[in-house]
Coordinates of C-alpha atoms in Angstrom, one line a residue:
M289 CA 0.0 0.2 0.0
N290 CA 1.5 3.6 -0.8
F291 CA -0.2 7.1 0.4
S292 CA -2.8 7.4 -1.7
G293 CA -4.1 4.2 -0.6
Y294 CA -4.1 4.8 2.9
A295 CA -6.3 8.3 2.1
E296 CA -8.7 6.7 0.3
S297 CA -10.0 5.1 3.8
L298 CA -9.7 8.5 5.4
P299 CA -13.7 9.9 5.3
G300 CA -14.0 13.2 3.2
T301 CA -14.0 15.9 6.3
V302 CA -10.9 14.4 7.2
L303 CA -9.3 14.6 3.2
D304 CA -10.7 18.1 3.0
Q305 CA -8.2 19.4 5.6
L306 CA -5.3 17.1 4.2
Y307 CA -5.6 18.9 0.5
Q308 CA -4.5 22.5 2.6
S309 CA -1.1 20.8 2.7
L310 CA 1.3 21.0 -0.1
Y311 CA 2.8 18.3 0.8
V312 CA 0.0 16.1 1.3
C313 CA -1.3 16.8 -2.2
Q314 CA 2.3 16.2 -3.6
A315 CA 2.6 12.9 -2.3
I316 CA -0.5 11.7 -3.5
L317 CA 0.1 13.2 -6.9
H318 CA 3.5 11.2 -6.7
S319 CA 1.6 8.1 -5.6
L320 CA -1.3 8.3 -8.2
P321 CA -1.4 5.7 -11.0
P322 CA 0.2 7.0 -14.0
L323 CA -2.5 7.2 -15.7
A324 CA -4.8 8.9 -13.0
K325 CA -1.9 11.4 -12.6
Q326 CA -1.8 12.1 -16.0
Y327 CA -5.6 13.1 -15.9
V328 CA -4.1 15.4 -12.9
V329 CA -1.9 17.4 -14.8
R330 CA -4.4 17.7 -17.6
M331 CA -7.2 19.3 -15.5
L332 CA -4.7 21.3 -13.8
H333 CA -5.5 24.8 -15.3
A334 CA -8.6 24.0 -16.1
H335 CA -12.1 25.2 -14.4
A336 CA -14.3 22.2 -15.1
I337 CA -14.0 19.4 -17.9
P338 CA -17.6 18.0 -19.6
A339 CA -17.7 14.7 -18.3
D340 CA -17.4 13.1 -22.2
W341 CA -14.4 15.0 -23.4
I342 CA -13.1 13.0 -20.3
D343 CA -14.5 9.7 -21.6
Q344 CA -12.5 10.6 -24.6
W345 CA -9.0 10.6 -22.8
G346 CA -9.2 6.3 -22.5
S347 CA -7.7 4.3 -25.1
P348 CA -10.4 2.4 -26.9
H349 CA -8.0 -0.7 -26.5
S350 CA -8.2 -0.2 -22.3
P351 CA -11.0 1.2 -21.2
A352 CA -10.3 -0.9 -17.9
K353 CA -7.4 1.6 -17.5
H354 CA -9.6 5.0 -17.8
K355 CA -12.0 3.3 -15.9
A356 CA -9.6 2.2 -13.0
A357 CA -7.9 6.0 -12.9
V358 CA -11.2 8.4 -12.7
D359 CA -12.5 5.6 -10.1
K360 CA -9.1 6.0 -7.9
L361 CA -9.7 9.8 -8.0
T362 CA -13.0 9.8 -7.2
Q363 CA -12.4 7.7 -4.4
L364 CA -9.9 10.0 -2.9
Q365 CA -12.3 12.7 -3.9
L366 CA -10.0 14.6 -5.9
L367 CA -12.4 14.6 -9.0
K368 CA -15.5 16.5 -8.2
H369 CA -18.6 15.2 -10.6
S370 CA -21.0 18.1 -11.0
S371 CA -23.2 19.9 -13.9
S372 CA -23.1 23.3 -15.9
Q373 CA -25.6 24.7 -18.1
R374 CA -24.3 25.6 -21.6
A375 CA -26.2 28.1 -23.6
S376 CA -28.4 25.7 -25.3
R377 CA -29.8 25.1 -22.0
N378 CA -28.9 21.6 -21.9
V379 CA -27.7 20.2 -18.6
Q380 CA -24.2 19.0 -19.6
P381 CA -21.7 17.1 -16.6
V382 CA -18.6 18.3 -16.1
Y383 CA -15.8 17.2 -13.7
T384 CA -13.2 19.6 -11.4
L385 CA -10.5 19.1 -9.1
H386 CA -10.7 19.2 -5.5
P387 CA -9.8 23.2 -5.5
D388 CA -7.6 22.8 -2.8
F389 CA -5.5 19.9 -4.3
Q390 CA -5.8 22.1 -7.6
E391 CA -4.6 25.9 -5.8
Q392 CA -1.6 23.6 -4.3
L393 CA -0.1 22.1 -7.3
K394 CA -0.5 25.2 -8.9
A395 CA 1.6 26.8 -6.3
A396 CA 3.8 24.0 -6.4
Q397 CA 4.5 23.9 -10.2
T398 CA 4.8 27.9 -9.8
G399 CA 7.0 28.0 -7.6
N400 CA 4.8 30.3 -5.5
A401 CA 4.8 27.3 -2.3
G402 CA 7.4 28.8 -0.2
Q403 CA 11.1 27.3 0.3
L404 CA 11.3 24.2 2.6
V405 CA 14.6 24.2 2.9
K406 CA 16.7 27.3 4.4
E407 CA 20.5 27.9 3.6
Q408 CA 22.1 26.8 6.7
P409 CA 25.0 28.0 8.9
K410 CA 28.2 26.7 7.1
H411 CA 29.7 25.8 10.1
V412 CA 26.6 23.3 10.7
L413 CA 26.9 21.7 7.4
L414 CA 30.8 21.1 8.3
A415 CA 29.3 19.1 10.8
A416 CA 26.7 17.2 9.4
P417 CA 26.6 13.6 8.6
A418 CA 28.3 12.6 5.6
T419 CA 26.3 10.3 2.7
E420 CA 28.1 7.3 3.9
Q421 CA 27.1 8.3 7.2
L422 CA 23.8 8.4 6.8
E423 CA 23.1 5.3 4.7
K424 CA 25.0 3.6 7.3
Y425 CA 23.0 4.9 10.0
A426 CA 19.5 4.4 8.0
R427 CA 20.3 0.8 7.4
S428 CA 21.3 -0.5 10.7
H429 CA 18.5 1.2 12.3
W430 CA 15.9 -0.4 9.9
E431 CA 18.1 -3.9 9.9
G432 CA 17.9 -3.8 13.6
L433 CA 14.2 -3.6 13.6
L434 CA 13.8 -6.2 11.0
L435 CA 16.3 -8.0 13.5
Y436 CA 13.6 -7.4 16.1
V437 CA 10.7 -9.0 14.3
I438 CA 12.3 -12.1 13.4
S439 CA 12.9 -12.9 17.0
P440 CA 11.2 -10.3 19.3
A441 CA 11.8 -12.6 22.3
S442 CA 15.9 -12.6 21.7
P443 CA 17.8 -10.6 23.5
S444 CA 18.3 -8.0 21.0
K445 CA 16.3 -5.2 21.0
P446 CA 15.1 -2.5 18.6
P447 CA 17.3 0.6 17.8
P448 CA 16.2 3.4 20.7
V449 CA 15.8 6.9 19.9
P450 CA 19.4 8.5 19.9
A451 CA 20.6 9.8 22.8
E452 CA 21.4 13.4 21.6
I453 CA 17.3 14.2 21.1
G454 CA 16.2 13.5 24.8
L455 CA 12.4 12.5 23.7
P456 CA 10.6 9.8 24.3
G457 CA 10.8 7.1 21.4
L458 CA 8.5 4.4 19.8
D459 CA 6.7 1.6 22.0
M460 CA 8.4 -0.6 19.2
D461 CA 6.5 -3.7 21.0
N462 CA 2.9 -2.2 20.8
L463 CA 3.7 -0.8 17.2
L464 CA 4.5 -4.3 16.0
L465 CA 2.0 -6.0 18.1
Q466 CA -0.9 -3.8 16.5
A467 CA 0.5 -3.7 12.8
G468 CA 0.2 -7.9 13.7
L469 CA 3.7 -8.5 12.6
I470 CA 4.7 -10.2 16.1
S471 CA 2.5 -12.4 18.5
A472 CA 2.1 -11.4 22.5
E473 CA 2.0 -14.9 23.8
P474 CA 4.4 -16.1 23.4
K475 CA 6.3 -13.8 22.1
A476 CA 7.4 -14.3 18.5
I477 CA 7.5 -13.3 15.0
A478 CA 4.0 -13.6 13.2
E479 CA 2.9 -15.3 9.8
Q480 CA 2.1 -11.6 8.8
G481 CA 5.6 -10.6 9.8
F482 CA 6.9 -13.1 7.6
Q483 CA 5.3 -11.7 4.6
F484 CA 6.4 -8.4 6.2
L485 CA 9.9 -9.3 5.6
L486 CA 9.4 -10.3 2.2
L487 CA 8.2 -6.7 1.0
D488 CA 10.2 -4.4 -0.2
T489 CA 11.6 -1.8 2.1
Y490 CA 9.3 1.0 0.6
S491 CA 6.1 -1.0 1.6
Q492 CA 7.5 -2.0 4.5
L493 CA 8.0 2.0 5.7
W494 CA 4.4 2.3 4.5
L495 CA 2.8 -0.5 6.3
L496 CA 4.3 0.9 9.7
L497 CA 3.4 4.1 9.2
Q498 CA -0.1 3.7 8.9
Q499 CA 0.0 1.8 11.8
Y500 CA 1.7 4.8 13.0
I501 CA -0.3 7.2 11.7
T502 CA -3.6 5.1 13.5
N503 CA -2.3 5.6 16.7
A504 CA -1.6 8.7 16.2
Q505 CA -5.3 9.6 14.8
K506 CA -6.3 7.8 18.5
K507 CA -4.3 10.0 20.5
A508 CA -3.8 13.3 18.9
G509 CA -7.3 13.3 17.8
G510 CA -7.7 16.6 16.0
E511 CA -3.8 16.9 15.1
L512 CA -4.0 14.1 12.7
V513 CA -3.8 16.5 10.0
H514 CA -0.7 18.1 11.2
V515 CA 0.9 14.6 11.7
I516 CA 0.3 13.3 8.3
S517 CA 1.7 16.6 6.9
F518 CA 4.8 16.8 8.7
L519 CA 5.7 13.2 7.9
L520 CA 5.0 13.6 4.3
Q521 CA 7.2 16.9 4.6
M522 CA 9.9 15.0 5.5
G523 CA 9.8 13.0 2.2
F524 CA 10.3 16.2 0.3
R525 CA 13.3 17.5 2.0
E526 CA 16.4 17.0 0.5
V527 CA 18.9 14.3 1.7
G528 CA 22.1 14.9 4.2
V529 CA 20.7 18.7 4.6
P530 CA 19.9 19.3 7.9
F531 CA 17.4 21.3 10.0
P532 CA 17.3 22.6 13.7
L533 CA 14.8 20.1 16.0
Q534 CA 14.3 23.3 18.3
G535 CA 12.6 25.0 15.6
L536 CA 10.0 22.6 15.1
N537 CA 6.4 22.7 17.5
P538 CA 6.5 19.9 20.1
L539 CA 4.1 17.1 18.1
Q540 CA 6.6 17.7 15.3
A541 CA 9.7 17.7 17.6
N542 CA 8.3 13.9 18.8
I543 CA 7.5 12.7 15.8
A544 CA 10.9 14.1 14.8
A545 CA 12.4 11.4 16.8
Q546 CA 10.2 8.9 16.4
L547 CA 11.8 8.9 13.2
S548 CA 14.9 9.2 13.8
Q549 CA 14.1 5.4 15.9
L550 CA 13.3 4.3 12.7
G551 CA 16.4 5.1 10.7
L552 CA 15.0 8.1 8.6
L553 CA 16.4 11.5 10.5
M554 CA 19.8 11.1 12.0
P555 CA 20.7 13.6 14.7
F556 CA 23.7 15.5 15.6
R557 CA 25.0 18.4 18.5
V558 CA 26.5 21.7 17.0
D559 CA 27.1 24.0 20.1
G560 CA 25.1 22.1 22.2
E561 CA 22.0 22.4 19.3
V562 CA 20.4 19.7 18.0
W563 CA 19.9 18.9 14.3
V564 CA 18.7 16.3 12.3
S565 CA 19.5 15.1 8.6
P566 CA 16.5 13.3 6.5
T567 CA 18.6 9.9 5.1
R568 CA 17.5 8.1 2.0
L569 CA 15.2 6.1 3.9
A570 CA 12.8 8.8 4.3
L571 CA 12.2 9.8 0.5
A572 CA 9.8 7.1 0.8
L573 CA 7.9 9.3 3.2
S574 CA 6.8 11.6 -0.2
G575 CA 4.2 9.3 -0.6
G576 CA 5.4 7.3 -4.3
P577 CA 8.0 4.2 -4.9
S578 CA 11.2 5.5 -4.8
S579 CA 13.6 3.6 -7.1
E580 CA 16.2 5.8 -5.2
V581 CA 15.0 4.0 -2.1
Q582 CA 15.1 1.0 -3.2
Q583 CA 18.4 1.2 -4.3
E584 CA 20.7 3.0 -1.9
V585 CA 18.9 1.4 1.0
A586 CA 16.9 -1.8 0.4
E587 CA 20.2 -4.0 -1.0
G588 CA 20.1 -7.2 0.1
Y589 CA 17.4 -10.1 0.2
V590 CA 15.6 -11.8 2.5
I591 CA 14.7 -15.8 2.2
V592 CA 12.1 -17.6 4.2
E593 CA 12.3 -21.4 3.5
T594 CA 9.7 -23.9 3.9
N595 CA 10.8 -24.6 7.1
Y596 CA 10.4 -21.3 8.5
R597 CA 14.5 -20.6 8.8
V598 CA 14.7 -17.0 7.8
R599 CA 17.8 -15.7 6.2
L600 CA 19.1 -12.3 5.3
Q601 CA 21.7 -11.1 3.1
S602 CA 22.5 -7.3 3.1
P603 CA 25.5 -5.3 4.0
V604 CA 24.8 -5.3 7.7
Q605 CA 25.6 -9.1 8.3
F606 CA 22.8 -11.0 10.1
P607 CA 22.7 -14.7 11.7
S608 CA 20.2 -17.1 10.6
I609 CA 17.3 -17.3 13.0
L610 CA 15.3 -20.8 13.7

């Protein structure tokens, strides 16, 4: 599942709020199927398009793809169906894009959406982790999580929140239990956990994030939109370009701490101030599958044998676990 797949499950009132966020709108666009994405781009600068025109956009050789694209946009409430009156007074069905979604994407296209990455002081950039450090950090934290899923009863624990941050981290056991990846009694990997290990890193991340967002919805209530928007914002930051933790509000700082626990952000200190740098794993938060994420972070493979013996091949060497 990607972000647009998750967004389909949200009520219309929540979607209306989410579409006021530039990062949500960009993430939705990234995660749309190619044909649905093409339809959005065609309608971006149009007020209303007759329904029969859109019906002609589909290829006569693949009507199912056209219907799937329109259905996808309708389920996300991006495509609004209404009617307009022609000069001949005949009522004609028309489609429009969700107005907030349309305005956010137009602002992004024209460069009027504001600057996400500000120029940082030179001494901070010099102290920031190098690319190799970021990749090692992301890989070790994510694979530490995978190792814990395989054997949650072992003495080894999932990666904690780095000490530099000084904020509470994720209740990893609770997150994995609620996601159905491990069982409580006995404490062991569940059947869904084996399936989880066979997914690519992007799909693994979004499966956990879906549960993370669900938990946030129960705790934060009205702050759900802010949680989702900040998560997606991380996916549009440049890898390795730091930003200060102190510049975030308390909700955002807590999310940043938990993302660092998963290996998406790497913290470091400069003159007593905590900064965080996005790793390549954070690119997956932009909403759509990233070949760069798969190539740079998700190297390796998992083999689950018929006797349920699990082997992992990766730059971080894991033992075989029965």
